[in-house]
Short mmCIF file of C-alpha atoms in Angstrom, two decimals:
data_model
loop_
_atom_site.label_atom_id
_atom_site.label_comp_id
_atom_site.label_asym_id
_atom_site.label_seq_id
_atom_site.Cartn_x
_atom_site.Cartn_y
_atom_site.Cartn_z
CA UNK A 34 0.00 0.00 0.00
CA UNK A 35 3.17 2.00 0.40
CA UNK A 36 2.61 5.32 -2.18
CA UNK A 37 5.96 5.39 -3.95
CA UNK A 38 4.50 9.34 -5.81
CA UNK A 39 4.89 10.20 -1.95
CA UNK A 40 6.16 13.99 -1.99
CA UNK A 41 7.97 14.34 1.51
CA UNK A 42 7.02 17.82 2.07
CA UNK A 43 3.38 16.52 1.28
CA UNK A 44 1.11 16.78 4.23
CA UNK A 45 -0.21 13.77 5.83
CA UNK A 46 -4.25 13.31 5.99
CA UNK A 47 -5.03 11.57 9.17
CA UNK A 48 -8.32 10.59 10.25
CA UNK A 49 -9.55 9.62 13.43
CA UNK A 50 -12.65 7.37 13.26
CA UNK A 51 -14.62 7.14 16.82
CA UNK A 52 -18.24 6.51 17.71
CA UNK A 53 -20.72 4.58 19.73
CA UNK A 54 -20.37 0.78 19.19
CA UNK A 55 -22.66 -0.27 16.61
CA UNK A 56 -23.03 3.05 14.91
CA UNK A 57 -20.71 2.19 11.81
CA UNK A 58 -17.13 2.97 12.68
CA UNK A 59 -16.03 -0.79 11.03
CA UNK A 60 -18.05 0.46 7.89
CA UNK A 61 -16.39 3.58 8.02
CA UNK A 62 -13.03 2.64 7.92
CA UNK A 63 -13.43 -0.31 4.80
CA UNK A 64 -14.18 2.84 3.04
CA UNK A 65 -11.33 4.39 3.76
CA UNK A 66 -9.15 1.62 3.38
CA UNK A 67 -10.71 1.10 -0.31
CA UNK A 68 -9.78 4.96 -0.80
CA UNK A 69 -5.97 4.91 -0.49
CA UNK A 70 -5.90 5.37 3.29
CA UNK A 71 -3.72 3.39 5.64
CA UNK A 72 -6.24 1.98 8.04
CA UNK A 73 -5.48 0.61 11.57
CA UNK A 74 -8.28 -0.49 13.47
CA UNK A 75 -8.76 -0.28 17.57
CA UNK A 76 -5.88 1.96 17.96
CA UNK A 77 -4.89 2.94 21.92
CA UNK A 78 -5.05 6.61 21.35
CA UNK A 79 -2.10 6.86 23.13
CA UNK A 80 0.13 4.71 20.29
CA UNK A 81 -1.37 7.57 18.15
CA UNK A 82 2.17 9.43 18.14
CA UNK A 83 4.22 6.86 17.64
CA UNK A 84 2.36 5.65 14.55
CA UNK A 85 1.97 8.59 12.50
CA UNK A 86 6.20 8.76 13.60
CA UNK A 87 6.40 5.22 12.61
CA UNK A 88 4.47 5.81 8.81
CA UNK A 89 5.21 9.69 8.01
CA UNK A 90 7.47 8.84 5.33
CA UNK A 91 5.74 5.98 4.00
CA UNK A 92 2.29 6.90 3.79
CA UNK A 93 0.26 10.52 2.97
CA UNK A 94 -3.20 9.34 4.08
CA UNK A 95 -3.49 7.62 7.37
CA UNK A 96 -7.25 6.50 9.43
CA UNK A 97 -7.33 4.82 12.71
CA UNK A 98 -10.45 3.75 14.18
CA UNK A 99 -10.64 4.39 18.63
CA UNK A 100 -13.40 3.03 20.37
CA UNK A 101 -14.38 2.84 24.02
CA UNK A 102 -12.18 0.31 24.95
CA UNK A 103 -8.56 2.36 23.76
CA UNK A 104 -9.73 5.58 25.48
CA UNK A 105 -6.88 7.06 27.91
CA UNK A 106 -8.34 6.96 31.73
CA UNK A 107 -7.19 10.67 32.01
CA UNK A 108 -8.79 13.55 29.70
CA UNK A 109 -5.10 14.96 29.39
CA UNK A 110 -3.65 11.96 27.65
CA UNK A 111 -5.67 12.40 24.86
CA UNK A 112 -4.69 16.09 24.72
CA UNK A 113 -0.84 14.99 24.98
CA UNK A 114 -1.58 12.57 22.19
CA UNK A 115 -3.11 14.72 19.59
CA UNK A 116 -0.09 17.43 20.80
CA UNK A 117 2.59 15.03 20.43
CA UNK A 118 1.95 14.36 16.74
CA UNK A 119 4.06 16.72 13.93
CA UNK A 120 3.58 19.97 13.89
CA UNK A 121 2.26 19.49 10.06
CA UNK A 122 -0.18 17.26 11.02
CA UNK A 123 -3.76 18.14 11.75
CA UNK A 124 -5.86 15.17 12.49
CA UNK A 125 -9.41 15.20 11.15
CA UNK A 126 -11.64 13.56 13.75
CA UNK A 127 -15.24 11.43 12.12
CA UNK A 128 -17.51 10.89 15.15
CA UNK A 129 -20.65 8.44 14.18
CA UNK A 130 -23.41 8.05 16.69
CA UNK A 131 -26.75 6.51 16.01
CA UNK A 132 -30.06 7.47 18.27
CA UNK A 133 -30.24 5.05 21.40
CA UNK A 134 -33.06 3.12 20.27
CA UNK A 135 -31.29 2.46 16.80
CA UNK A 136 -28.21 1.04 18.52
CA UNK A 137 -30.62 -1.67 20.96
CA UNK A 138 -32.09 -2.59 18.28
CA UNK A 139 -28.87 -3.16 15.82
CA UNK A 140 -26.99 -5.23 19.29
CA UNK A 141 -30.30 -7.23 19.20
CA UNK A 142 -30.35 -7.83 15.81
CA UNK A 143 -26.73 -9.27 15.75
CA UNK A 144 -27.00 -10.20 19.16
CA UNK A 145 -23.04 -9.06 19.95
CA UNK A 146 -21.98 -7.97 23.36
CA UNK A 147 -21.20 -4.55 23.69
CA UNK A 148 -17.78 -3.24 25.27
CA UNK A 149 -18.84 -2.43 28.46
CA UNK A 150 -20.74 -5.83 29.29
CA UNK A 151 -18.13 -6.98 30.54
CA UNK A 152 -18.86 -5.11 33.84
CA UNK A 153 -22.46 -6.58 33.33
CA UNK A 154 -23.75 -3.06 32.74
CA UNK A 155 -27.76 -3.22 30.95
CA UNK A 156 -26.85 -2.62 27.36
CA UNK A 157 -28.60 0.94 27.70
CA UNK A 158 -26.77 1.76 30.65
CA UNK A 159 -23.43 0.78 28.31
CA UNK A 160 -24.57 2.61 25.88
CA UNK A 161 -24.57 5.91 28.17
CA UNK A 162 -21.69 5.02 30.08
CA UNK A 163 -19.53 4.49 26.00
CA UNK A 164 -21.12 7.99 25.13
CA UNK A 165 -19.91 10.05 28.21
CA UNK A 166 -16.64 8.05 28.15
CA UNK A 167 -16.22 9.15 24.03
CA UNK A 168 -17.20 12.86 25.19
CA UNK A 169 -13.39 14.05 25.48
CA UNK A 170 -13.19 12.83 21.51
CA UNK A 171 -16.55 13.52 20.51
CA UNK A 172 -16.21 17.64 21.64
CA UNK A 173 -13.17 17.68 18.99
CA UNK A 174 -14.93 16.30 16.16
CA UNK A 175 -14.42 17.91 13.04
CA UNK A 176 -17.19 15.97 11.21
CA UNK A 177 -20.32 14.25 12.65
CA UNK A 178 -22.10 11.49 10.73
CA UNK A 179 -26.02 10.05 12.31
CA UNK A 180 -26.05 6.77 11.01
CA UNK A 181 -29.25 6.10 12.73
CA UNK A 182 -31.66 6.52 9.01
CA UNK A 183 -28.77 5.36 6.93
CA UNK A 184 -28.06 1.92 5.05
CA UNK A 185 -24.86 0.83 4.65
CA UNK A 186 -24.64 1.92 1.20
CA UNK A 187 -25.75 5.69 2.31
CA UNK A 188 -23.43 6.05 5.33
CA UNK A 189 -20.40 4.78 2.35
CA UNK A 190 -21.21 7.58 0.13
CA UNK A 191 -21.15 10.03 2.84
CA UNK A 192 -17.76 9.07 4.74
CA UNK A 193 -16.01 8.87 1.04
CA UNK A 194 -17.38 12.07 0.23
CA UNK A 195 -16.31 13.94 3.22
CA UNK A 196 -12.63 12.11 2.63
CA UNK A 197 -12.47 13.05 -1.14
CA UNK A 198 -13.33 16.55 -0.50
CA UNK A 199 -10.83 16.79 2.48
CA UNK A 200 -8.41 14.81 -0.42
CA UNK A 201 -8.83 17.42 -3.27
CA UNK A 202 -9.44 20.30 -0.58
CA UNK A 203 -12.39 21.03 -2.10
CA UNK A 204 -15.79 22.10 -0.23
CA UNK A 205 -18.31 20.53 -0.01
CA UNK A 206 -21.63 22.04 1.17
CA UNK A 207 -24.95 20.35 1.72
CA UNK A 208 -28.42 22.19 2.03
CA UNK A 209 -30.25 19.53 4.11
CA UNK A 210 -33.85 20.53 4.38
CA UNK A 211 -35.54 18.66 7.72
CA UNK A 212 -38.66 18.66 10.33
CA UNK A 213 -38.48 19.91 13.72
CA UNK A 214 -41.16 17.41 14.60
CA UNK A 215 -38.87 14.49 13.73
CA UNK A 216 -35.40 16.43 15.76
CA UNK A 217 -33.09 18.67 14.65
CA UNK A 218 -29.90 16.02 12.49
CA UNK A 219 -26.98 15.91 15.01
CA UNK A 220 -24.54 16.43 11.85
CA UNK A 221 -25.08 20.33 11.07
CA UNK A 222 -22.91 23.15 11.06
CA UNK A 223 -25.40 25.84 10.80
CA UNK A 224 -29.73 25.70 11.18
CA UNK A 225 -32.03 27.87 9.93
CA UNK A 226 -35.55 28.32 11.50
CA UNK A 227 -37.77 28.42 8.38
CA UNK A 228 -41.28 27.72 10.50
CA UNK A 229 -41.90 31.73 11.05
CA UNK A 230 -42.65 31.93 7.28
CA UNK A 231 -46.36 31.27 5.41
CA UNK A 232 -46.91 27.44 5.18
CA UNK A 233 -48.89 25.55 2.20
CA UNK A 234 -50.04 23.36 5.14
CA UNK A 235 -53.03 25.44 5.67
CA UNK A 236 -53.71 25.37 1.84
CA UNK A 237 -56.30 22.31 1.37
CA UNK A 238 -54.93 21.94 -2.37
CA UNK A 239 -51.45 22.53 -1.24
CA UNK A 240 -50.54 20.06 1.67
CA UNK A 241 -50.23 17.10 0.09
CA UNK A 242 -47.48 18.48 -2.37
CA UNK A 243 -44.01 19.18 -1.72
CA UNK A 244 -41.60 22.11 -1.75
CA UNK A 245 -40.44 20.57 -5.36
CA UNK A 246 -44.06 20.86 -6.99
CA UNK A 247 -44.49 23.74 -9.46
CA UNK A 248 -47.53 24.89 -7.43
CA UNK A 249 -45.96 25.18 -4.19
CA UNK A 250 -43.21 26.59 -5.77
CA UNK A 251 -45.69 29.39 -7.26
CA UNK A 252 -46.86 30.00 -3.80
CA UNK A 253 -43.72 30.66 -1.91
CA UNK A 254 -43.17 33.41 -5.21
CA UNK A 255 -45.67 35.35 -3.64
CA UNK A 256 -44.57 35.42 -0.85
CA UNK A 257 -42.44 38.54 0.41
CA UNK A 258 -41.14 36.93 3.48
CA UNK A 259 -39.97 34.03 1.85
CA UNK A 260 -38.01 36.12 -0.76
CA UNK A 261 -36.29 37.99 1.91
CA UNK A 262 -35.29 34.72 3.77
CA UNK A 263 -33.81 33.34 1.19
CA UNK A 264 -32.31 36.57 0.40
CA UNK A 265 -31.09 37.34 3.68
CA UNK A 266 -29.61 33.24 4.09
CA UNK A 267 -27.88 33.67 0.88
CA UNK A 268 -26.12 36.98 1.87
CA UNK A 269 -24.88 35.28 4.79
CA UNK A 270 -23.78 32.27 3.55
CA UNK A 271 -22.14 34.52 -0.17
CA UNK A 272 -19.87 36.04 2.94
CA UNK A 273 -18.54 33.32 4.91
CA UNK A 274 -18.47 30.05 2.49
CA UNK A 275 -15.12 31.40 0.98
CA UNK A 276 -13.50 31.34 4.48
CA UNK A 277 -14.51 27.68 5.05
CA UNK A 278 -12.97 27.43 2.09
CA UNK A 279 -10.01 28.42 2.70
CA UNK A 280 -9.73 27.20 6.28
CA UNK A 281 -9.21 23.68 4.47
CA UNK A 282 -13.20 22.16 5.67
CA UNK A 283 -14.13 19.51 3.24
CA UNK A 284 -17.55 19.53 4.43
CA UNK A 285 -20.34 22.00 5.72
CA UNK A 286 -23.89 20.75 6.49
CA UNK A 287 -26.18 23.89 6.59
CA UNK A 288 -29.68 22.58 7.60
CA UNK A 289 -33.15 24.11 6.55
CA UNK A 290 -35.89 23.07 9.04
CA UNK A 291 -39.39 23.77 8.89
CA UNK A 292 -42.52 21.63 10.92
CA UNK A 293 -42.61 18.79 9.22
CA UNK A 294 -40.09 19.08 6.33
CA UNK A 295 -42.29 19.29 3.29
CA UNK A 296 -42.57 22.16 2.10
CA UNK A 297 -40.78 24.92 3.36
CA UNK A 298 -37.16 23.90 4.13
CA UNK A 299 -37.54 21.82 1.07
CA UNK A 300 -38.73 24.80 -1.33
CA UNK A 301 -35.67 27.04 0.16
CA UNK A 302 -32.77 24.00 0.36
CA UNK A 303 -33.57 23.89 -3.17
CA UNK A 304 -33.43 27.42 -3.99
CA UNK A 305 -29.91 27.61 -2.14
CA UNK A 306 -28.49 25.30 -3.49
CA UNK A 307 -29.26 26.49 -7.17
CA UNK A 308 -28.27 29.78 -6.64
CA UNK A 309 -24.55 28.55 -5.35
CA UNK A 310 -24.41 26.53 -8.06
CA UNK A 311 -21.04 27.11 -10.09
CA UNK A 312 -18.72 27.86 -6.96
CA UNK A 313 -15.67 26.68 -6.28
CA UNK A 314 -17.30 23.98 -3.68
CA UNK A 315 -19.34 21.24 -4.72
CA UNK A 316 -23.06 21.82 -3.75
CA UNK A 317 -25.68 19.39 -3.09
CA UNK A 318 -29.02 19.09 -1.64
CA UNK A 319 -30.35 16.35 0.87
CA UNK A 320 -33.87 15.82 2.05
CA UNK A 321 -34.14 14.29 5.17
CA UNK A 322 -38.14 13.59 5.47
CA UNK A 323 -37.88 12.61 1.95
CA UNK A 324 -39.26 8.81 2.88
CA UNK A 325 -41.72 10.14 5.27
CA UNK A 326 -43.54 11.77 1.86
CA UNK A 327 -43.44 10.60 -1.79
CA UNK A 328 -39.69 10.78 -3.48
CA UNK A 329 -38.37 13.89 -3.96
CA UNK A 330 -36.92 14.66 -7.42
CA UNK A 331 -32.86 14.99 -7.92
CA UNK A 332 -31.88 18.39 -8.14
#
């Protein structure tokens, strides 16, 4: 695997995979490992140093997975081992977590024994101890992945996009349109409250439709508020996308919620997303309550 085009003033990518048991951390790293990236799985945090020493000169793109088990005792040794690395070296840290009831019902389904069994814990008291235990890692996470609504196949194609954008240093932002009645998705960097403005709910020929349908669409046009949301969002986001740019993000997850995620956040994540269009980054546009309604149309 060694990469003999290896530059050695090249940067090394490192990635730190970490995560609640069960949430997808295994998955996560095969991905990696089938992008270019040296993968070591179960790492002690505290070897951290003395691999990336060990593998600097042999290897530009390096993931180890951590899990509950290879967390230091003491908060400081993690900060010692994230200091002790090169100076060049800025680790990216992936944290995947799944809702509580997802994970109970995954360890049922395969019917493994979680980490912390050993001490004969009830798997949801585990499950709570592994999440405060992870905290220390999980507070320096540069991206966040809920793998709770996600097949295997979806939660792929999101690690190996966040890794190719972080390869080609490229941006990558995602208007994810949602429902506050479902939660707000634990993987954004920025929310906007779309549930002040006029809703097609109310409409009797309206509410079954979605934000996509040309007569929604026509009904948000009339509306002044809308226009100066969207307005107002894209100013904002015109200003300070360029300096995620350049502070070397590969991914930004700016979230559009509304009540239920049907019209509203889906008629404006739309609308954002067209008008950055043609950017340096790479825009795309999710729909989370997408399966909740009738499929949503592609962009």
């Amino acid at each position: 695997m060694t990469d003999s085009s290896l530059n050695p003033a090249d940067k090394m990518q490192l990635i730190i995979v970490t995560g609640r048991s069960g949430s997808g951390k295994t998955i996560a790293l095969r991905v990696l490992e089938d992008l270019g990236y040296y993968c070591v799985d179960n790492l002690p945090i505290t070897l951290l140093p003395t691999l990336v020493h060990a593998v600097i000169e042999q290897y530009n793109k390096v993931a180890v997975s951590v899990d509950v088990r290879n967390m230091p005792i003491e908060a400081s040794e993690l900060t010692d081992s994230l200091e002790f690395l090169p100076d060049q070296i800025k680790p990216e840290i992936l944290y995947i977590d799944s809702s509580e009831a997802v994970l109970l019902r995954r360890f049922a389904e395969t019917r493994r024994l979680h980490p912390l069994s050993k001490n004969e814990l009830p798997l949801s008291d585990a499950l709570q101890a592994e999440l405060a235990l992870l905290e220390p890692l999980a507070e320096r996470a540069t991206w966040r992945i809920d793998s709770s609504d996600l097949s295997v196949h979806q939660l792929s194609e999101q690690v190996a996009e966040r890794a190719l954008g972080k390869s080609a240093s490229r941006l990558i932002v995602v208007f994810q349109s949602f429902g506050y009645k479902y939660g707000l998705p634990s993987d954004l960097d920025y929310a906007f409250d779309a549930r002040i403005l006029p809703n097609p709910h109310w409409e009797p020929s309206l509410k079954a439709l979605l934000g996509t349908d040309p007569a929604v669409q026509h009904f948000f046009q009339q509306q002044p508020l809308m226009t100066k949301f969207i307005h107002q969002v894209e100013n904002f986001l015109a200003t300070w996308l360029p300096y995620f740019q350049r502070s070397n993000r590969s991914y930004l997850t700016i979230g559009i919620g509304c009540t239920g995620g049907q019209h509203r956040s889906v008629y404006i994540a739309e609308q954002l997303a067209e008008r950055f269009q043609g950017q340096p980054f790479k825009v795309q546009v999710k729909h989370r309550e997408a399966p909740r309604h009738r499929p949503i149309s592609p962009l």
